Short mmCIF file of C-alpha atoms in Angstrom, two decimals:
data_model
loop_
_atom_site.label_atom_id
_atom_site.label_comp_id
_atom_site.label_asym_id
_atom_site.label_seq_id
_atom_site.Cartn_x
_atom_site.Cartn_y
_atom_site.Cartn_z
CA UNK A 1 0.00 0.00 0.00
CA UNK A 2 0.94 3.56 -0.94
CA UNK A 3 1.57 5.70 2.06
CA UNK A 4 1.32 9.31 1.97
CA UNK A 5 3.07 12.53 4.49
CA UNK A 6 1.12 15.58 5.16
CA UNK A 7 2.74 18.73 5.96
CA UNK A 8 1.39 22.13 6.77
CA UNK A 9 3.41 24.87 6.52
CA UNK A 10 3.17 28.44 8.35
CA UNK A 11 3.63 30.26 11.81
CA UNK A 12 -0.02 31.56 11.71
CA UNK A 13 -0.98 27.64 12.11
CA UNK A 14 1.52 27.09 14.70
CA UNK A 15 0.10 30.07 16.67
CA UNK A 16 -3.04 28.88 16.53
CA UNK A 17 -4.57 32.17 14.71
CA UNK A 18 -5.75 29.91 11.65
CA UNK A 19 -7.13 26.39 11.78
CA UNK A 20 -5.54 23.97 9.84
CA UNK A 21 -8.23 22.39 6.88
CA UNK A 22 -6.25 21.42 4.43
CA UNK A 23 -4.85 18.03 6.24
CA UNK A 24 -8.08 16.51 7.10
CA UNK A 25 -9.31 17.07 3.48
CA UNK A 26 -6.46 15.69 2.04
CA UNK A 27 -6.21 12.83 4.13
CA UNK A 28 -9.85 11.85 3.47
CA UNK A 29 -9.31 12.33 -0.15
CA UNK A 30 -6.14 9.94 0.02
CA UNK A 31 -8.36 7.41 1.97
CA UNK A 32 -10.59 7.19 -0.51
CA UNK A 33 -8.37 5.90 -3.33
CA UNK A 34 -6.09 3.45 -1.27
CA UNK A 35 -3.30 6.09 -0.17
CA UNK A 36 -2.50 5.62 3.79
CA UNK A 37 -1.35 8.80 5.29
CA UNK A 38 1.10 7.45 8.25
CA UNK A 39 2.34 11.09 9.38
CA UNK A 40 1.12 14.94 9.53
CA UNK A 41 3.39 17.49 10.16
CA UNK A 42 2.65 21.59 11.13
CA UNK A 43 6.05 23.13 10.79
CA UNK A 44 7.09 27.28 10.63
CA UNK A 45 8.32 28.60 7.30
CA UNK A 46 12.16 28.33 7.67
CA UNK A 47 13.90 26.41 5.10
CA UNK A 48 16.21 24.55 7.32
CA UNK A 49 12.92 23.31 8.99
CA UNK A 50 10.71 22.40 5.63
CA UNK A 51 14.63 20.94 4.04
CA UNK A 52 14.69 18.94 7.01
CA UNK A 53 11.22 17.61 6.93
CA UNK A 54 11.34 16.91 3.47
CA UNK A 55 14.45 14.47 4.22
CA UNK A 56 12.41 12.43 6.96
CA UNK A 57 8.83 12.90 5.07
CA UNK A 58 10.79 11.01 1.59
CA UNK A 59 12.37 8.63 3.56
CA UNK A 60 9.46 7.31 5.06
CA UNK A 61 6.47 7.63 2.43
CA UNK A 62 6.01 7.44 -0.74
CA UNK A 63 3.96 10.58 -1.59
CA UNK A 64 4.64 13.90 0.36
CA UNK A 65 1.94 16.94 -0.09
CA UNK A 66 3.18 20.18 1.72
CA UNK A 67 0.31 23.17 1.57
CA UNK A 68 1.59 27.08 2.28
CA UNK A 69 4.30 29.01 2.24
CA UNK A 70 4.31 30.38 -1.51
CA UNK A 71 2.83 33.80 -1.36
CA UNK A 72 4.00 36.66 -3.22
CA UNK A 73 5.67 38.08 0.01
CA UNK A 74 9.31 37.78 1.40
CA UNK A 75 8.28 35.61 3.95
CA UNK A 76 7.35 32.89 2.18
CA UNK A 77 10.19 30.29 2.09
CA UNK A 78 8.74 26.83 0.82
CA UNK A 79 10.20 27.51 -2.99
CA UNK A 80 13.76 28.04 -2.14
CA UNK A 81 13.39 24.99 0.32
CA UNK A 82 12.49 22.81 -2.22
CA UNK A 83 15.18 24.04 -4.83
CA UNK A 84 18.02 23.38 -2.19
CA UNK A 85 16.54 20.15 -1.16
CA UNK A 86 16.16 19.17 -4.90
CA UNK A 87 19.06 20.50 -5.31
CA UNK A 88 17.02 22.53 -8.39
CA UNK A 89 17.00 25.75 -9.64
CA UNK A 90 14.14 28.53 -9.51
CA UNK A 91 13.16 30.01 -13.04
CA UNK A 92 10.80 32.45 -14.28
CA UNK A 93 7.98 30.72 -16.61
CA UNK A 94 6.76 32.88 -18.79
CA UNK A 95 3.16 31.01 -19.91
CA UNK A 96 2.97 30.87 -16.14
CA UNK A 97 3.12 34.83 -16.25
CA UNK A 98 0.55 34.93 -19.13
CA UNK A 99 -1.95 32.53 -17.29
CA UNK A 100 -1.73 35.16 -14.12
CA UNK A 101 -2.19 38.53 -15.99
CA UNK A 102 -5.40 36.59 -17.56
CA UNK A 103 -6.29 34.86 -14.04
CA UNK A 104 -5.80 38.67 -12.51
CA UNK A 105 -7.88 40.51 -15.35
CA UNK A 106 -10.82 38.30 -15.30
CA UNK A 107 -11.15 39.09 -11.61
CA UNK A 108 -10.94 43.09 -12.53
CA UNK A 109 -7.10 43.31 -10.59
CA UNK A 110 -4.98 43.54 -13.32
CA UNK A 111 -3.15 45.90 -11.13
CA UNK A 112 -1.69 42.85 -8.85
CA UNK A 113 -0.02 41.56 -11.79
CA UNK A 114 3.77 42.55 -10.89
CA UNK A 115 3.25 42.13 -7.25
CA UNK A 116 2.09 38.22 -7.95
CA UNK A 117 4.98 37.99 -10.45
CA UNK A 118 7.45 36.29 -8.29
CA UNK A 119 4.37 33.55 -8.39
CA UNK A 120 5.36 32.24 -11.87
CA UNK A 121 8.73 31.74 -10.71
CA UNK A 122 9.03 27.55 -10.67
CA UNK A 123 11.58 24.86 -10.41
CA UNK A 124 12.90 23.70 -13.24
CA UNK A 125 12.30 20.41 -12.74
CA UNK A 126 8.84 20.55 -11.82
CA UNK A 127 5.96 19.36 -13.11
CA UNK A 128 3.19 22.48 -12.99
CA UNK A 129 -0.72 21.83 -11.93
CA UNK A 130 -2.42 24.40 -12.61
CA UNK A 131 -4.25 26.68 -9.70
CA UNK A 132 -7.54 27.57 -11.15
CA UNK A 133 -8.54 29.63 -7.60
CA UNK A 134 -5.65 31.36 -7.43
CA UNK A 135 -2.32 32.70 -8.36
CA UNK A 136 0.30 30.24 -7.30
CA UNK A 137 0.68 27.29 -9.00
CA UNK A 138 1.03 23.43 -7.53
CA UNK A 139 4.61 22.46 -8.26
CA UNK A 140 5.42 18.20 -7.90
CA UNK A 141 8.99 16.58 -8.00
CA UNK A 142 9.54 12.96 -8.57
CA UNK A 143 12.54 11.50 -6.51
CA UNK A 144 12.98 7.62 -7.19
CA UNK A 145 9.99 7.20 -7.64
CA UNK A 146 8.63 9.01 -4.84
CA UNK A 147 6.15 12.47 -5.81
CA UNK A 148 6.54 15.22 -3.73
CA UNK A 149 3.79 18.37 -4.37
CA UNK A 150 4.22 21.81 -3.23
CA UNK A 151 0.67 23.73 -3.10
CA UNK A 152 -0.31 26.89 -1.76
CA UNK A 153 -1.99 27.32 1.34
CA UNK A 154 -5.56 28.87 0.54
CA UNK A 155 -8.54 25.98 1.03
CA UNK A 156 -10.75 26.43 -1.62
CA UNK A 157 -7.61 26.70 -3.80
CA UNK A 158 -6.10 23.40 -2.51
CA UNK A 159 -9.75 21.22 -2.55
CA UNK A 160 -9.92 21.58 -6.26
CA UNK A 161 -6.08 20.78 -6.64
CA UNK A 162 -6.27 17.83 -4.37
CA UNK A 163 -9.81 16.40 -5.98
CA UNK A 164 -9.64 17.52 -9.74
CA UNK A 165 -5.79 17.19 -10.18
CA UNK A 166 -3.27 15.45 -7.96
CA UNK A 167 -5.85 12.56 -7.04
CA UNK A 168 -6.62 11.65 -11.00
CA UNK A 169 -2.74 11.93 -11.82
CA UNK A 170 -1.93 9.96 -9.06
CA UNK A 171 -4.34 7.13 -9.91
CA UNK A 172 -2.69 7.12 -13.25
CA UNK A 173 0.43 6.87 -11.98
CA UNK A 174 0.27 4.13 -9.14
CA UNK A 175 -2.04 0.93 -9.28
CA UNK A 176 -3.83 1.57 -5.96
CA UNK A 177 -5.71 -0.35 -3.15
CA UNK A 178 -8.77 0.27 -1.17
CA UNK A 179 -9.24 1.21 1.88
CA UNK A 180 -12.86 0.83 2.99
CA UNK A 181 -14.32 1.64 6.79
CA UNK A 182 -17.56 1.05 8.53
CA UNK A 183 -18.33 2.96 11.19
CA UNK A 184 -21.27 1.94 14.14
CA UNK A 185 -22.43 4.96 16.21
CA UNK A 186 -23.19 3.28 19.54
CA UNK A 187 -25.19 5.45 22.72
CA UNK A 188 -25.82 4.66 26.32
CA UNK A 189 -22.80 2.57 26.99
CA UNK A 190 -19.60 3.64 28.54
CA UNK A 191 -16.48 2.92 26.07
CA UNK A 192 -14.98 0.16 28.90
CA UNK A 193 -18.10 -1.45 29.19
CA UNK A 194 -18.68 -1.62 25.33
CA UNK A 195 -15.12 -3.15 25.39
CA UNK A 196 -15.66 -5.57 27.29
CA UNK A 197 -19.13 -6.39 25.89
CA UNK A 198 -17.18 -7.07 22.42
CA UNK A 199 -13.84 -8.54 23.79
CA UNK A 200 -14.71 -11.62 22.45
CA UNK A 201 -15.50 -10.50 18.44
CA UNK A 202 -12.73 -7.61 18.51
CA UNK A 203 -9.98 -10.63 19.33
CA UNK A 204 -11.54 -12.77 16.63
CA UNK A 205 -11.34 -9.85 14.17
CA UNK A 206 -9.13 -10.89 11.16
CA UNK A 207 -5.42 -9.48 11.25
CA UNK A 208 -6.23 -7.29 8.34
CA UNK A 209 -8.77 -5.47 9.77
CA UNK A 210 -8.38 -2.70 12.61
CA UNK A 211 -10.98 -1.46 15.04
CA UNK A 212 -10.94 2.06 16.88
CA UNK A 213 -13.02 3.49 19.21
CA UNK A 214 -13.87 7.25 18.50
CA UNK A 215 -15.56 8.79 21.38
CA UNK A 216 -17.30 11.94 20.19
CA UNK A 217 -19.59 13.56 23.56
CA UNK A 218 -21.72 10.84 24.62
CA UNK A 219 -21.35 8.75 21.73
CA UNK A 220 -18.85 6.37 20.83
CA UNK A 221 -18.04 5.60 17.27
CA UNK A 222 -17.12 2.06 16.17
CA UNK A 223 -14.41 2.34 12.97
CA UNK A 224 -13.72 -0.80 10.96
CA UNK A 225 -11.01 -0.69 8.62
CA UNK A 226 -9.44 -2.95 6.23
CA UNK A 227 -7.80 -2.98 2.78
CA UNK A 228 -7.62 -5.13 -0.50
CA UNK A 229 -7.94 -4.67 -4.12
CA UNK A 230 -11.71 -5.38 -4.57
CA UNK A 231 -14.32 -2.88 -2.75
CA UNK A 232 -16.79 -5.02 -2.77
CA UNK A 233 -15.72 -7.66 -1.64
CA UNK A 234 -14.03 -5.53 1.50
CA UNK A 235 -17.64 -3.76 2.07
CA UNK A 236 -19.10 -7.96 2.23
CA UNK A 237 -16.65 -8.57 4.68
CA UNK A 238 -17.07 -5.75 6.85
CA UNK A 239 -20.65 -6.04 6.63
CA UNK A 240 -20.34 -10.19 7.32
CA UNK A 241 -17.85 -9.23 10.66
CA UNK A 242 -20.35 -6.61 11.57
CA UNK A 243 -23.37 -8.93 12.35
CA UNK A 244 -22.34 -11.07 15.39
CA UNK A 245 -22.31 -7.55 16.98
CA UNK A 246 -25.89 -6.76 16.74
CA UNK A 247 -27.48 -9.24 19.50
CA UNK A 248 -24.12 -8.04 21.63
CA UNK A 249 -24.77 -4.19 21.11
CA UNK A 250 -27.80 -3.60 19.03
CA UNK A 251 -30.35 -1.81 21.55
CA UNK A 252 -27.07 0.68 22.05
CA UNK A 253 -26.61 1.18 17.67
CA UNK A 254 -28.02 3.90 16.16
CA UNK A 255 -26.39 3.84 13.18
CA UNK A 256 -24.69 0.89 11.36
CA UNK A 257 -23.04 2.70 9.42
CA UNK A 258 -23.17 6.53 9.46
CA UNK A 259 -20.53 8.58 10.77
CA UNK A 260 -22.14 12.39 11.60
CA UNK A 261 -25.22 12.74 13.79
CA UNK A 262 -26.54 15.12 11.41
CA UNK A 263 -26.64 12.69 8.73
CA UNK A 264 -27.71 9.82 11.25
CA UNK A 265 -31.19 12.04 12.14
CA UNK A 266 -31.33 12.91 8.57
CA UNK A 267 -31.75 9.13 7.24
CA UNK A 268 -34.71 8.77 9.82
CA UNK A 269 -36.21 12.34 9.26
CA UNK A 270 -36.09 11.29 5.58
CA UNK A 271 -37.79 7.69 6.07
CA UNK A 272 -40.47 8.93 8.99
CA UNK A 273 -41.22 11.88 6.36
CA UNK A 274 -41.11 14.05 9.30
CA UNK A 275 -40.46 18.00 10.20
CA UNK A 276 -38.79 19.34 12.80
CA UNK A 277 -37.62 22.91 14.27
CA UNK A 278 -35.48 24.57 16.62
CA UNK A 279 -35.53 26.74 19.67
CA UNK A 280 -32.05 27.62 20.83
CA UNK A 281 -31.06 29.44 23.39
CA UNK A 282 -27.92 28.41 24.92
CA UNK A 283 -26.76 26.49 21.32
CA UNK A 284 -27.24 29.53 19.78
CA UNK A 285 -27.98 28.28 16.48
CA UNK A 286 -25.91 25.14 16.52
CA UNK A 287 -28.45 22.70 16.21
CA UNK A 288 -29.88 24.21 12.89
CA UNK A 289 -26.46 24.65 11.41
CA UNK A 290 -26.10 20.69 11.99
CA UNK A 291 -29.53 19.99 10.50
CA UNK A 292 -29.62 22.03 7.49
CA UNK A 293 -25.78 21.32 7.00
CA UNK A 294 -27.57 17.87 5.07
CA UNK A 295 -28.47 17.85 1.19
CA UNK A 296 -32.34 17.86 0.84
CA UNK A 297 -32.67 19.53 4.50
CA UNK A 298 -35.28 21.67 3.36
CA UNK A 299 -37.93 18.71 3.04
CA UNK A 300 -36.93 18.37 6.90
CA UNK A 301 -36.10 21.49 8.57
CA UNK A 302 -38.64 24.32 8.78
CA UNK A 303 -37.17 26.83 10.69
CA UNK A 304 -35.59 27.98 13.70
CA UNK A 305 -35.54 31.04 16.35
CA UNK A 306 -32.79 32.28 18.78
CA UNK A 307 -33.95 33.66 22.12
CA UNK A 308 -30.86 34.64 23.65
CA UNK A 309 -32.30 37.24 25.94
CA UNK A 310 -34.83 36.41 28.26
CA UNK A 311 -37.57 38.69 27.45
CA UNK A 312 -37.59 37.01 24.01
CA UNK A 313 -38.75 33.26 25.06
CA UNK A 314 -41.66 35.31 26.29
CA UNK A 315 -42.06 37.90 23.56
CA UNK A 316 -41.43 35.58 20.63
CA UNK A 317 -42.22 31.81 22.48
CA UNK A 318 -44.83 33.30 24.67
CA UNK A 319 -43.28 31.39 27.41
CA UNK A 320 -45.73 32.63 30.69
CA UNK A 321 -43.44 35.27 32.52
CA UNK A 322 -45.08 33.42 35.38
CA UNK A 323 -43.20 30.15 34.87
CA UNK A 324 -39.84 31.81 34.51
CA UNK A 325 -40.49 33.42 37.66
CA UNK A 326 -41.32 30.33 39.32
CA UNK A 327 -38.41 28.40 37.99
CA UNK A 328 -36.00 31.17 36.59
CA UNK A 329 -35.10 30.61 33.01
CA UNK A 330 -32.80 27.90 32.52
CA UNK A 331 -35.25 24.94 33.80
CA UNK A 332 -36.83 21.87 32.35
CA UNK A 333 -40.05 23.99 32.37
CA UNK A 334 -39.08 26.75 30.00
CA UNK A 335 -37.43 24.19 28.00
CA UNK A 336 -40.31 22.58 27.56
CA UNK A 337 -42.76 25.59 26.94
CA UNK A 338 -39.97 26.37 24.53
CA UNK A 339 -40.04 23.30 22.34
CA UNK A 340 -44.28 23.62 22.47
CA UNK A 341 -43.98 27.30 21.62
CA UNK A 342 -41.74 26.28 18.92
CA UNK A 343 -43.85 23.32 17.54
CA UNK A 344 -46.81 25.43 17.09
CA UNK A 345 -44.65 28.38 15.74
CA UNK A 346 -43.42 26.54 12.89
CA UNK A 347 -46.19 23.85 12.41
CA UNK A 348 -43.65 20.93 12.93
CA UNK A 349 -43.87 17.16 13.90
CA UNK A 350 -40.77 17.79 16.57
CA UNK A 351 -39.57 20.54 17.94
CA UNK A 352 -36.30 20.96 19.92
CA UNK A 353 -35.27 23.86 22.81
CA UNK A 354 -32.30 24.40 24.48
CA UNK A 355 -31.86 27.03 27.69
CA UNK A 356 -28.76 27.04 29.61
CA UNK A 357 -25.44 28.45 31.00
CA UNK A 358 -22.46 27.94 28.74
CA UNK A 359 -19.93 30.37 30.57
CA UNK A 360 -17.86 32.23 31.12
CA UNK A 361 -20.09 33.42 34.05
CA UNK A 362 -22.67 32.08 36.02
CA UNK A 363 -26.38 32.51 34.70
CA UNK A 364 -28.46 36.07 35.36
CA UNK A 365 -30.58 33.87 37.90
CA UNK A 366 -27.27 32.37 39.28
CA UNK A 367 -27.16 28.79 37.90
CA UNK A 368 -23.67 27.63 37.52
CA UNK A 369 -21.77 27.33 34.23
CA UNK A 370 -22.45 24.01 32.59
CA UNK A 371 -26.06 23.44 33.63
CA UNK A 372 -28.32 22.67 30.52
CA UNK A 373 -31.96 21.66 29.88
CA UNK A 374 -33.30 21.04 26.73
CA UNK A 375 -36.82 19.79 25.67
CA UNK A 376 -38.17 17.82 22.50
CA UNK A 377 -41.49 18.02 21.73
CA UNK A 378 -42.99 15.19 18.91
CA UNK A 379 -46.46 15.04 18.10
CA UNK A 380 -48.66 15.65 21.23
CA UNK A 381 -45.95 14.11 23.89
CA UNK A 382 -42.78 16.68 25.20
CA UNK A 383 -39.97 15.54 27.23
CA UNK A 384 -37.76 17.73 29.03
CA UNK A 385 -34.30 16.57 29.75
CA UNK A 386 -31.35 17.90 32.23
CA UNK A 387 -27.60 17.94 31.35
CA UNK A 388 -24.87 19.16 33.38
CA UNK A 389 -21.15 20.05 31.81
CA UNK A 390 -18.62 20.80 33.85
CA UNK A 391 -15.29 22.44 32.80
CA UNK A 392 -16.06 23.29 28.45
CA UNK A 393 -15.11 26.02 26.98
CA UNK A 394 -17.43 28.01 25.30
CA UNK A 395 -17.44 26.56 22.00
CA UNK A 396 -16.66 22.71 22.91
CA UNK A 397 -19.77 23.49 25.44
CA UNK A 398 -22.07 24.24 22.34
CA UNK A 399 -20.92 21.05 19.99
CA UNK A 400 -21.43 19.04 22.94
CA UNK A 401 -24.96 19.71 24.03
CA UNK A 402 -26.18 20.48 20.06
CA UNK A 403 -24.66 17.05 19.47
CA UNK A 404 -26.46 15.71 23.00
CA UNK A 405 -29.86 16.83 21.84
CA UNK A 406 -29.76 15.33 18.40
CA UNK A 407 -28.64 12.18 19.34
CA UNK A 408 -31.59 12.54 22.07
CA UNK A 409 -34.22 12.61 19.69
CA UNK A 410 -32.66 10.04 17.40
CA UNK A 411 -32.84 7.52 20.57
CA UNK A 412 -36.53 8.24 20.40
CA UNK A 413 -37.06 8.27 17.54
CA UNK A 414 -35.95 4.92 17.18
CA UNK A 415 -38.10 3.37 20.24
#
C-alpha cells in the first residue's frame, strides 16, 4: 500500500490564529483511493525546517503533499526549500506569467499583476498543476519514484487541486488499493463497558482489519477498517464481521453505518417523512447549522428562532413570565414551553429547545456554568431533559450539548 506525508506549513498555524483544513481534506481524499497517510506534520516557514522535513517525510512515504508558504511576500520560504533540497534551480515561466495577468484581469485586478509575479517563478524540474482559484501554482517533484507536491496554502484553492488534479494523476500513476471503513455509532454505553461487551468479536477480528473506538460527547463511534484490491468484496466482509455484533450491542446502535449525527437524524427524518424545528437558546444556532448542514434539508427542517435574551422566550415563544419566575429561566419547564412554543410556531412534527449556561459566568438567575436543559417536543408528547457540563469552553460546550440533543431525539425516535 501507498503511504502518503502531510505537511502544513506556516507560523499563523503554529500560533493557533488559523485552523488547519487542508490536512483533514487531504487525508480523506487519500483514503478514498487506497493512499494511507502514516504522518502529519505543522512546521514554521524556515527552510532549514521544511529541508529537514522533506528528508524524513521522503524517507518514510512514498507521496509527500506540503500546503503554504508560496505567497507573493518575502516571507514565504517553501520555494527556495524545495530548490536546495532538490538540489534545483528557480526560473521564471513565462506562460505561467501569461496565465496570471489573464487569471488577474478576469477578476478586474490587473493591477496585482507585478506584485504576484514572483508567483510564476518555478523549479525547473517541476511538473506544474495548474491553480484555477488562485495565483500560485502546484509544483510536484519525482525522486525515485517518490512524488513530492508543493501547493499553496488557501482551502478552496487546494480542494480543487487535491480532488480535480493530484488525485486523478496519481491514480494514473500508481495501481492503488482500497481502503474501505464502517463505522457503528453506539449510545448509552460507557467505552470500557462496550469493550468488554465485544472482547470476544474484537480478538476474533481478522489481522487485516483494525478497530478504533472514537468517542465523540456521549457517543462512541465504532471504525472498521481494512484494505484489498476489490471494494466489494471488502464492504461484504465488513458487513459479514459486523453482524455477530448486533445481538451483543444492538439496543445501544443507532447507526450501522453513518458517521455524523446530522446525517444519522437525517436518514430517519427522511424515512419517517417528518419535520422538525429549533428553539435555541444556549446552542445559539448550533443545532440548525447541523440539521440544514444535510443535502435535501429543506424537506426536513422548517425553521428555527434564537432567544438569547430572556424577554424574548416570552415575547417571541410566549413562554408565561409566570413560569420563569417560578423556575428562573434555565429549567426543564421553559425548556419545555420552549419546544411547544416552537412546535406550534413553525407547524412541525418535533420541535427541539435548548436554555442554559455555557460560561464564562454564572447565569443572570445564578445557575452555575455548565447546567443545561433542553426539551423535545414530537407530536402531542414533550420531554424535558437535564444535562450538566462541567469544565467546556465556550465553543466545545455548544458542539457538545447540540450534538447531546440530536442524538436525544434520534434515541426516540428509534423506540
Amino acid at each position: 500500500m501507498k503511504t502518503a506525508t502531510i505537511i502544513t506549513i506556516g507560523d499563523e498555524i503554529l500560533s493557533g490564529n488559523t485552523i488547519d483544513t487542508n490536512s483533514n481534506f487531504i487525508a480523506q481524499q487519500l483514503k478514498d483511493v487506497g493512499i494511507k497517510v502514516k504522518q502529519i506534520f505543522t512546521i514554521s516557514d524556515e527552510i532549514n525546517t521544511i529541508e529537514k522535513l522533506l528528508e524524513v517525510a521522503l524517507r518514510e512515504s512514498d507521496l509527500i503533499i506540503t500546503t503554504g508558504g508560496l505567497g507573493p511576500t518575502k516571507d514565504d520560504k517553501t520555494k527556495q526549500a524545495y530548490a536546495n533540497f532538490f538540489k534545483d534551480e528557480i526560473v521564471f515561466s513565462e506562460e505561467l506569467y501569461g496565465k496570471l495577468g489573464r487569471y488577474l484581469e478576469k477578476r478586474g485586478r490587473p493591477e496585482l499583476l507585478e506584485r504576484n509575479r514572483s508567483q510564476c517563478e518555478v523549479l525547473s524540474k517541476a511538473k506544474i498543476f495548474d491553480n484555477n482559484y488562485g495565483t500560485a501554482p502546484c509544483q510536484m517533484l519525482e525522486k525515485e519514484g517518490k512524488f513530492t507536491f508543493c501547493l499553496p496554502g488557501v482551502p478552496f484553492e487546494v480542494k480543487p487541486l487535491i480532488k480535480d488534479q493530484i488525485i486523478p494523476y496519481l491514480k494514473e500513476q500508481w495501481e492503488l488499493s482500497f481502503i474501505c471503513s464502517r463505522i457503528i455509532s453506539v449510545v448509552g454505553i460507557p467505552e470500557s463497558l462496550l469493550s468488554d461487551t465485544i472482547e470476544d468479536w474484537e480478538l476474533a477480528l481478522p489481522s487485516h482489519v483494525s478497530l478504533s473506538y472514537l468517542p465523540v460527547g456521549t457517543r462512541v463511534k465504532l471504525r472498521l477498517t481494512t484494505t484489498g484490491e476489490n471494494r466489494q468484496e471488502l464492504e461484504d466482509q465488513l458487513e459479514e464481521l459486523i453482524q455477530p455484533l448486533k445481538p451483543l450491542i444492538g439496543k445501544n446502535v443507532i447507526a450501522w453505518s453513518e458517521d455524523a449525527i446530522e446525517n444519522i437524524l437525517a436518514a430517519i427524518l427522511f424515512e419517517k417523512k417528518l419535520t422538525v424545528s429549533t428553539a435555541e437558546s444556549c446552542t445559539t444556532g448550533q443545532i440548525a447549522r447541523l440539521l440544514t448542514s444535510v443535502s435535501g434539508s429543506s424537506s426536513y427542517y422548517k425553521g428555527g428562532i434564537i432567544p438569547y435574551f430572556t424577554e424574548m422566550k416570552s415575547e417571541l415563544l410566549h413562554v408565561p413570565e409566570e413560569i420563569i419566575k417560578a423556575h428562573t429561566v434555565v429549567s426543564e419547564e421553559v425548556a419545555i414551553e420552549m419546544a411547544k412554543s416552537c412546535q406550534k410556531l413553525f407547524k412541525t412534527d418535533i420541535a427541539l429547545s435548548s436554555t442554559g449556561v455555557s460560561g464564562p459566568n454564572k447565569g443572570e438567575d445564578g445557575k452555575d456554568v455548565g447546567t443545561v436543559y433542553y426539551a423535545i417536543a414530537k407530536g402531542d408528547e414533550v420531554r424535558g431533559f437535564y444535562l450538566y457540563l462541567s469544565g467546556f469552553e465556550r465553543n466545545d460546550f455548544v458542539n457538545f450539548v447540540s450534538q447531546k440533543i440530536i442524538e436525544t431525539l434520534i434515541v426516540w425516535l428509534e423506540e
